């Protein structure tokens, strides 16, 4: 496509990869950044100024655990002052009355709080942190008590899927305004743990039923966002709304990425906020133009009516399962690589293998 | 005041819920509502109404101001205001004071 790309809508600021939890499906790359490489406050503020000037509307503070980053209130305040909508994506284990207040005062707009399960023992086993559930429940209470809108996020897999109805009830009890029932995405840590996480089709159908019922019951009081698992779909998701179409993701060390997993693609140069402006990177860097639009597409996407709807799916999934990020996402029924998905479903063991937890150094080298 | 059946009247006073707000996007040159994890586009008429929803003016007050500004019949404006604000309250963007 030769037309000028649209300005970005959202910026995902991954402030740090540090996190007290160790979820085996974490969206962070398997090679985690250390604290020493994290950007400083002044650089982040400069990035938000550039983002606001370009047309970014919302900033999502994420990680790792963004509350582990010293100076988060200053960043929220700077972003708010620029008119950016500020969203905190947190595990909640560091959220107390003392840590919430400066964020509230800085103008925080919304909190998205993750839970690993509705059952406390299971939640703490999956997250790998004892005592986490009580902290999260208290965090939810503090957020709604302060009058901030709350979203609960649950990542779903075969080991917690039977509790989806309980999770939906939890959203109601905790006075959440939104709840995300999001099936695990299988790249990075999720792919390493795929056999331990991938549900069966029958399990998936049960969650669809539970979500449909909750939507009826909640009406407009609570929004239920349901993210289906790619593996049982016919068509891939438009990853991040299309490569370089809506989202800018910035890693803790300052790499500017079209999606949080893009650094897994070999042979690419990842531009940094330390060297160039966001505008330069978004509109002109080889990374952002590489898979933007439809020119790069192979058959069958090239002649498909869906090409500007799903944008050929996820580049990182294509890479992880077919060895080439420039292939059609194998989730697509028409993709030459689709057998990899069918094989993964067929090979799914009866009993889930042990979880590989997200820890620094838990995976030495990745393929 | 909200009526028993949840509909609004000329005396209803509304404000934006925390975590939602009206904003003008200077880059795209249009109005929109910021809300948790989403953005709603807003047309210019709705933006006129929403700029006046400050948690103090009633929907009747807002309709009077717009009636004077645009010289359109008050009743027609009020009907529009009631319909649009009801819709946004359902989306949890506006709440009664
Ligand atoms: S998914 Fe789990 S381990 Fe990863 S950042 Fe979130 S809470 Fe931490
Ligand atoms: S062929 Fe490509 S564009 Fe068409 S549905 Fe499959 S992935 Fe999407």
Coordinates of C-alpha atoms and ligand atoms in Angstrom, one line a residue:
Chain A
X1 CA 0.0 0.0 0.0
X2 CA 1.3 3.4 -0.9
X3 CA -1.2 5.4 1.0
X4 CA 0.0 7.1 4.2
X5 CA -0.6 4.9 7.1
X6 CA -3.1 6.1 9.8
X7 CA -1.7 7.7 13.0
X8 CA -1.4 5.2 15.9
X9 CA -4.3 5.0 18.4
X10 CA -2.7 3.4 21.4
X11 CA 0.7 3.0 23.0
X12 CA 1.6 0.0 25.1
X13 CA 4.3 1.1 27.5
X14 CA 6.0 -2.0 28.9
X15 CA 7.8 -0.3 31.7
X16 CA 9.6 -3.3 33.1
X17 CA 9.8 -7.1 32.7
X18 CA 10.1 -7.5 36.5
X19 CA 7.1 -9.1 38.1
X20 CA 6.5 -11.0 41.3
X21 CA 4.4 -13.5 39.4
X22 CA 5.5 -16.2 37.0
X23 CA 2.5 -17.0 34.8
X24 CA 3.4 -19.7 32.3
X25 CA 1.5 -17.9 29.5
X26 CA 3.0 -14.5 30.1
X27 CA 3.0 -12.3 26.9
X28 CA 6.6 -11.1 27.6
X29 CA 9.3 -12.5 25.4
X30 CA 11.2 -15.5 26.8
X31 CA 14.3 -13.4 26.9
X32 CA 13.4 -10.9 29.6
X33 CA 15.0 -7.5 29.9
X34 CA 16.9 -6.7 33.1
X35 CA 16.4 -3.7 35.3
X36 CA 19.6 -2.1 34.2
X37 CA 18.4 -1.8 30.6
X38 CA 15.1 -0.1 31.5
X39 CA 14.3 3.4 30.1
X40 CA 14.3 6.2 32.6
X41 CA 11.4 8.5 33.5
X42 CA 12.6 11.5 31.4
X43 CA 12.8 9.3 28.3
X44 CA 9.3 7.9 28.8
X45 CA 7.9 11.4 29.2
X46 CA 9.5 12.5 26.0
X47 CA 8.0 9.5 24.3
X48 CA 4.5 10.3 25.6
X49 CA 4.9 13.9 24.3
X50 CA 5.8 12.6 20.8
X51 CA 2.9 10.0 21.0
X52 CA 0.3 12.6 21.9
X53 CA 1.5 14.9 19.1
X54 CA 1.1 12.1 16.6
X55 CA -2.5 11.3 17.6
X56 CA -2.1 8.5 20.1
X57 CA -5.2 8.6 22.4
X58 CA -4.6 6.0 25.0
X59 CA -1.5 4.8 27.0
X60 CA -1.5 1.3 28.5
X61 CA 1.0 1.0 31.3
X62 CA 2.1 -2.6 31.4
X63 CA 5.0 -4.9 32.0
X64 CA 5.9 -7.2 33.7
X65 CA 4.3 -5.5 36.6
X66 CA 4.3 -1.7 35.9
X67 CA 3.9 -1.0 39.6
X68 CA 7.4 -2.4 40.1
X69 CA 8.7 0.6 38.1
X70 CA 9.8 3.5 40.3
X71 CA 8.2 6.7 39.2
X72 CA 5.0 5.3 37.7
X73 CA 2.9 8.2 39.2
X74 CA 5.1 10.7 37.4
X75 CA 4.5 8.9 34.1
X76 CA 0.7 8.8 34.7
X77 CA 0.7 12.4 35.5
X78 CA 2.7 13.4 32.4
X79 CA 0.5 11.3 30.2
X80 CA -2.7 12.7 31.7
X81 CA -1.5 16.2 31.3
X82 CA -1.0 15.5 27.6
X83 CA -4.7 14.4 27.4
X84 CA -3.8 10.7 27.0
X85 CA -6.1 8.2 28.5
X86 CA -4.2 6.3 31.1
X87 CA -4.8 2.6 31.7
X88 CA -2.9 0.5 34.3
X89 CA -2.6 -3.2 33.5
X90 CA -1.5 -4.8 36.7
X91 CA -1.4 -8.0 38.6
X92 CA -2.5 -6.0 41.7
X93 CA 0.0 -7.6 44.1
X94 CA 1.8 -4.3 44.7
X95 CA -1.4 -2.3 44.8
X96 CA -2.2 -0.9 48.3
X97 CA -4.0 2.2 49.6
X98 CA -0.6 3.9 49.7
X99 CA 0.5 3.0 46.2
X100 CA -2.9 3.6 44.6
X101 CA -3.4 7.2 46.0
X102 CA -0.5 8.8 44.0
X103 CA -1.8 7.1 40.8
X104 CA -5.3 8.3 41.4
X105 CA -4.1 11.8 42.2
X106 CA -2.0 11.8 39.0
X107 CA -5.2 11.3 37.0
X108 CA -5.3 7.5 36.4
X109 CA -8.4 6.7 34.3
X110 CA -8.8 2.9 34.5
X111 CA -7.3 -0.2 36.0
X112 CA -7.2 -3.6 34.4
X113 CA -6.5 -6.2 37.1
X114 CA -5.5 -9.8 36.2
X115 CA -6.5 -12.9 38.1
X116 CA -5.1 -16.4 37.4
X117 CA -8.2 -18.2 38.5
X118 CA -11.3 -17.7 40.7
X119 CA -10.1 -20.5 43.0
X120 CA -7.3 -19.1 45.3
X121 CA -5.2 -22.2 45.5
X122 CA -5.2 -22.8 41.8
X123 CA -4.7 -19.1 41.1
X124 CA -1.6 -19.1 43.2
X125 CA -0.3 -22.3 41.8
X126 CA -0.6 -21.0 38.2
X127 CA 0.8 -17.5 39.0
X128 CA 3.6 -19.1 41.1
X129 CA 3.1 -16.7 44.0
X130 CA 1.8 -17.6 47.4
X131 CA -0.6 -15.1 49.0
X132 CA -1.3 -13.3 45.7
X133 CA -5.0 -13.8 45.6
X134 CA -5.8 -12.0 48.8
X135 CA -3.7 -9.0 47.6
X136 CA -5.6 -9.0 44.3
X137 CA -9.0 -9.1 46.0
X138 CA -7.9 -6.2 48.2
X139 CA -6.6 -4.3 45.1
X140 CA -10.0 -4.7 43.4
X141 CA -11.8 -3.4 46.4
X142 CA -9.5 -0.3 46.6
X143 CA -9.9 0.5 43.0
X144 CA -13.7 0.5 43.0
X145 CA -13.8 2.2 46.3
X146 CA -11.7 5.0 44.8
X147 CA -14.3 5.3 42.1
X148 CA -12.1 4.1 39.3
X149 CA -13.5 1.8 36.6
X150 CA -12.2 -1.7 37.0
X151 CA -11.7 -4.4 34.4
X152 CA -10.9 -8.0 35.5
X153 CA -8.7 -10.0 33.2
X154 CA -8.6 -13.8 33.2
X155 CA -6.3 -15.7 30.9
X156 CA -8.1 -19.0 30.1
X157 CA -6.5 -22.4 29.6
X158 CA -7.3 -26.1 30.2
X159 CA -6.3 -25.9 33.9
X160 CA -8.7 -23.1 34.9
X161 CA -11.4 -23.3 32.1
X162 CA -13.9 -25.1 34.3
X163 CA -14.0 -22.1 36.6
X164 CA -15.1 -19.5 33.9
X165 CA -18.6 -19.3 35.5
X166 CA -17.0 -18.5 38.9
X167 CA -14.8 -15.9 37.2
X168 CA -17.8 -14.2 35.8
X169 CA -19.5 -14.2 39.2
X170 CA -16.3 -12.7 40.7
X171 CA -16.5 -9.8 38.2
X172 CA -20.0 -9.1 39.5
X173 CA -19.1 -9.4 43.2
X174 CA -16.0 -7.2 42.8
X175 CA -18.1 -4.5 41.0
X176 CA -16.0 -4.6 37.8
X177 CA -17.3 -2.8 34.8
X178 CA -15.7 -5.0 32.3
X179 CA -14.3 -8.6 32.4
X180 CA -12.0 -10.2 29.9
X181 CA -12.2 -13.9 29.4
X182 CA -9.2 -14.2 27.2
X183 CA -7.9 -17.6 25.9
X184 CA -4.2 -18.0 26.0
X185 CA -2.3 -16.9 22.9
X186 CA 0.3 -19.5 21.9
X187 CA 3.5 -17.7 21.4
X188 CA 6.4 -17.0 23.7
X189 CA 5.9 -18.6 27.1
X190 CA 2.4 -19.8 26.0
X191 CA 3.9 -21.8 23.2
X192 CA 6.5 -23.4 25.5
X193 CA 3.6 -24.5 27.7
X194 CA 1.1 -25.3 24.9
X195 CA 0.4 -28.9 25.9
X196 CA -0.2 -27.8 29.5
X197 CA -2.5 -25.0 28.5
X198 CA -4.4 -25.8 25.3
X199 CA -8.1 -26.7 26.1
X200 CA -10.2 -29.2 24.2
X201 CA -12.9 -28.1 21.8
X202 CA -15.5 -29.3 24.2
X203 CA -14.0 -27.2 27.0
X204 CA -14.0 -24.2 24.7
X205 CA -17.7 -24.7 23.9
X206 CA -18.5 -24.6 27.6
X207 CA -16.9 -21.3 28.0
X208 CA -18.8 -19.9 25.1
X209 CA -22.0 -21.0 26.8
X210 CA -21.0 -19.4 30.1
X211 CA -20.1 -16.1 28.4
X212 CA -23.4 -16.0 26.5
X213 CA -25.3 -16.6 29.7
X214 CA -23.4 -13.9 31.6
X215 CA -23.9 -11.4 28.9
X216 CA -27.7 -11.9 29.2
X217 CA -27.6 -11.6 32.9
X218 CA -25.2 -8.5 33.0
X219 CA -26.9 -6.5 30.3
X220 CA -25.2 -3.2 30.0
X221 CA -23.9 -3.3 33.6
X222 CA -20.8 -5.3 32.9
X223 CA -19.2 -5.8 29.5
X224 CA -17.8 -9.2 28.8
X225 CA -14.9 -9.3 26.3
X226 CA -14.3 -12.9 25.1
X227 CA -11.1 -13.7 23.3
X228 CA -11.4 -17.0 21.5
X229 CA -8.5 -19.4 21.2
X230 CA -7.0 -19.1 17.8
X231 CA -6.5 -22.8 17.5
X232 CA -10.2 -23.6 17.2
X233 CA -11.0 -20.7 14.8
X234 CA -11.2 -20.7 11.0
X235 CA -9.7 -17.4 10.6
X236 CA -6.9 -15.6 12.5
X237 CA -7.3 -12.5 14.6
X238 CA -6.1 -9.2 13.2
X239 CA -3.0 -9.2 15.4
X240 CA -2.9 -5.7 17.2
X241 CA -5.5 -4.5 14.6
X242 CA -2.9 -5.1 11.9
X243 CA 0.8 -4.5 11.8
X244 CA 1.6 -0.8 12.2
X245 CA -2.1 0.1 11.9
X246 CA -3.1 1.0 15.5
X247 CA -0.7 0.1 18.2
X248 CA 2.8 1.0 19.2
X249 CA 4.5 -1.2 21.7
X250 CA 7.6 0.0 23.5
X251 CA 9.8 -2.5 25.4
X252 CA 11.4 -1.8 28.7
X253 CA 14.7 -1.1 27.0
X254 CA 13.0 1.3 24.4
X255 CA 12.6 -0.9 21.4
X256 CA 9.6 0.3 19.3
X257 CA 7.6 -2.7 18.1
X258 CA 4.4 -3.3 16.1
X259 CA 3.5 -6.0 18.7
X260 CA 4.9 -7.2 22.0
X261 CA 6.3 -10.4 20.5
X262 CA 7.9 -8.9 17.4
X263 CA 11.4 -9.2 18.8
X264 CA 11.1 -13.0 18.3
X265 CA 11.4 -12.5 14.6
X266 CA 15.0 -13.0 13.5
X267 CA 17.0 -10.9 11.1
X268 CA 15.2 -7.6 11.8
X269 CA 16.5 -4.4 13.2
X270 CA 14.4 -3.0 16.1
X271 CA 14.4 0.8 16.2
X272 CA 14.8 2.4 19.6
X273 CA 13.3 5.6 21.1
X274 CA 16.9 6.4 22.1
X275 CA 17.9 6.9 18.5
X276 CA 14.8 8.1 16.6
X277 CA 11.5 9.9 17.1
X278 CA 8.3 7.9 17.3
X279 CA 7.0 9.6 14.2
X280 CA 10.1 8.6 12.2
X281 CA 9.7 5.0 13.4
X282 CA 6.0 4.7 12.9
X283 CA 5.9 6.2 9.3
X284 CA 9.3 5.3 7.9
X285 CA 11.2 2.6 9.7
X286 CA 11.7 -0.7 7.8
X287 CA 10.3 -2.6 10.7
X288 CA 6.9 -0.9 10.6
X289 CA 6.6 -0.9 6.9
X290 CA 7.7 -4.5 6.5
X291 CA 4.3 -6.2 7.1
X292 CA 2.1 -3.1 7.0
X293 CA -0.9 -3.1 4.7
X294 CA -1.2 -5.9 2.1
X295 CA 1.7 -5.6 -0.3
X296 CA 3.9 -8.1 1.6
X297 CA 1.2 -10.8 1.6
X298 CA 1.7 -14.3 0.1
X299 CA -1.1 -16.4 -1.4
X300 CA -3.7 -17.2 -0.2
X301 CA -4.1 -13.8 1.6
X302 CA -3.2 -11.8 -1.5
X303 CA -6.5 -12.6 -3.3
X304 CA -8.6 -13.0 -0.1
X305 CA -11.6 -10.8 0.7
X306 CA -10.6 -10.8 4.4
X307 CA -7.1 -9.3 3.9
X308 CA -8.0 -5.9 5.3
X309 CA -10.0 -7.5 8.1
X310 CA -7.5 -9.9 9.7
X311 CA -4.4 -8.6 7.9
X312 CA -3.2 -12.2 7.4
X313 CA -3.1 -12.8 11.2
X314 CA -0.2 -12.9 13.5
X315 CA 3.4 -12.6 12.2
X316 CA 4.9 -14.1 15.3
X317 CA 2.6 -17.1 15.2
X318 CA 3.5 -17.6 11.5
X319 CA 7.1 -17.5 12.5
X320 CA 6.8 -19.8 15.5
X321 CA 4.8 -22.5 13.7
X322 CA 6.0 -22.3 10.1
X323 CA 9.5 -20.8 10.5
X324 CA 8.7 -17.7 8.4
X325 CA 7.1 -14.6 9.7
X326 CA 6.0 -13.7 6.2
X327 CA 3.7 -16.7 5.8
X328 CA -0.1 -16.7 6.3
X329 CA -0.9 -17.3 9.9
X330 CA -1.3 -21.1 10.1
X331 CA -4.5 -20.6 12.1
X332 CA -6.2 -19.8 8.8
X333 CA -7.9 -22.8 7.3
X334 CA -6.6 -21.8 3.9
X335 CA -3.0 -21.4 5.1
X336 CA -0.5 -23.9 3.7
X337 CA 0.8 -24.3 7.2
X338 CA -2.5 -25.1 8.8
X339 CA -1.6 -28.7 9.5
X340 CA 0.7 -27.5 12.3
X341 CA -2.4 -26.4 14.2
X342 CA -4.3 -29.6 13.5
X343 CA -1.2 -31.5 14.6
X344 CA -1.0 -29.6 17.9
X345 CA -4.6 -30.3 18.7
X346 CA -4.2 -34.0 17.8
X347 CA -1.0 -34.3 19.9
X348 CA -2.5 -32.7 22.9
X349 CA -1.8 -35.1 25.8
X350 CA -4.6 -36.4 28.1
X351 CA -2.8 -35.2 31.2
X352 CA -1.2 -31.8 31.1
X353 CA 2.6 -31.8 31.6
X354 CA 4.2 -29.7 34.3
X355 CA 4.2 -25.9 33.8
X356 CA 7.4 -24.1 32.8
X357 CA 7.2 -20.9 34.8
X358 CA 8.1 -17.5 33.5
X359 CA 11.4 -16.8 35.2
X360 CA 14.6 -15.1 34.3
X361 CA 16.8 -17.8 32.8
X362 CA 14.2 -20.5 32.8
X363 CA 14.7 -21.0 29.1
X364 CA 18.2 -20.8 28.0
X365 CA 18.1 -20.4 24.2
X366 CA 15.1 -20.3 22.1
X367 CA 15.0 -21.6 18.5
Chain B
X1 CA -33.9 13.0 38.5
X2 CA -34.3 9.7 36.8
X3 CA -37.8 8.4 36.3
X4 CA -38.7 5.1 37.9
X5 CA -38.4 3.2 34.5
X6 CA -34.8 4.5 34.0
X7 CA -35.7 7.0 31.3
X8 CA -34.4 10.6 31.7
X9 CA -36.4 13.8 31.8
X10 CA -35.7 17.5 31.5
X11 CA -34.7 17.6 35.2
X12 CA -32.1 14.8 34.9
X13 CA -28.5 16.0 35.6
X14 CA -25.7 14.0 34.2
X15 CA -22.0 13.9 34.3
X16 CA -19.2 11.8 32.9
X17 CA -18.3 8.7 34.9
X18 CA -14.7 8.6 36.2
X19 CA -12.7 7.0 33.5
X20 CA -14.7 8.4 30.6
X21 CA -14.5 11.9 29.0
X22 CA -15.2 13.9 25.9
X23 CA -12.1 14.9 24.0
X24 CA -11.3 16.7 20.8
X25 CA -8.6 14.9 18.7
X26 CA -6.5 17.6 17.1
X27 CA -4.7 15.2 14.8
X28 CA -7.9 13.6 13.3
X29 CA -10.0 16.7 13.9
X30 CA -12.9 15.1 15.5
X31 CA -14.7 14.5 18.8
X32 CA -14.6 11.3 20.6
X33 CA -15.3 9.8 24.0
X34 CA -12.4 8.1 25.9
X35 CA -13.6 5.1 27.9
X36 CA -12.0 2.0 29.4
X37 CA -10.1 0.3 26.6
X38 CA -12.2 1.9 23.9
X39 CA -12.9 5.0 22.0
X40 CA -16.3 6.1 20.8
X41 CA -16.6 8.5 17.9
X42 CA -19.0 11.3 18.5
X43 CA -20.7 13.5 15.9
X44 CA -20.7 17.3 16.2
X45 CA -24.2 17.5 17.5
X46 CA -23.6 15.0 20.2
X47 CA -20.4 16.9 21.0
X48 CA -22.4 20.1 21.5
X49 CA -24.6 18.4 24.0
X50 CA -21.8 16.6 25.8
X51 CA -19.7 19.7 26.3
X52 CA -22.6 21.1 28.4
X53 CA -23.0 18.0 30.5
X54 CA -21.0 19.2 33.5
X55 CA -22.8 17.6 36.4
X56 CA -24.7 20.8 37.2
X57 CA -26.9 21.7 34.2
X58 CA -30.1 19.6 33.7
X59 CA -30.9 18.1 30.4
X60 CA -33.6 20.8 30.1
X61 CA -31.0 23.5 30.7
X62 CA -28.8 22.0 28.0
X63 CA -31.7 21.9 25.6
X64 CA -32.5 25.6 26.3
X65 CA -29.0 26.6 25.6
X66 CA -28.9 24.7 22.3
X67 CA -32.4 26.0 21.4
X68 CA -31.0 29.5 21.6
X69 CA -27.8 28.7 19.9
X70 CA -29.2 26.9 16.9
X71 CA -32.8 28.3 16.8
X72 CA -34.3 24.8 16.6
X73 CA -37.5 24.0 18.5
X74 CA -36.9 23.2 22.2
X75 CA -39.0 20.0 22.1
X76 CA -37.1 18.6 19.2
X77 CA -33.8 19.3 20.8
X78 CA -34.9 17.9 24.2
X79 CA -36.0 14.6 22.5
X80 CA -32.6 14.3 20.8
X81 CA -30.8 15.0 24.1
X82 CA -32.8 12.5 26.0
X83 CA -32.3 9.8 23.4
X84 CA -28.6 10.3 23.1
X85 CA -27.8 10.6 26.8
X86 CA -29.9 7.5 27.5
X87 CA -27.8 5.6 25.1
X88 CA -24.5 6.8 26.6
X89 CA -25.7 6.1 30.1
X90 CA -26.3 2.5 29.0
X91 CA -22.8 2.4 27.8
X92 CA -21.7 3.6 31.3
X93 CA -20.3 6.8 29.9
X94 CA -22.7 9.2 31.6
X95 CA -24.2 8.8 35.1
X96 CA -26.9 10.7 37.0
X97 CA -25.8 13.1 39.7
Ligands
LIG1 S1 1.3 -12.5 32.8 FE1 1.8 -12.9 35.0 S2 4.1 -13.1 35.0 FE2 3.5 -12.0 33.1 S3 3.5 -9.8 33.6 FE3 1.4 -10.5 33.9 S4 1.3 -11.1 36.1 FE4 3.5 -11.0 35.6
LIG2 S1 -6.2 -16.2 3.6 FE1 -5.1 -14.6 4.7 S2 -6.5 -12.8 4.6 FE2 -7.7 -14.7 4.1 S3 -8.7 -15.3 5.9 FE3 -6.8 -16.5 5.7 S4 -5.2 -15.3 6.8 FE4 -7.0 -13.9 6.5

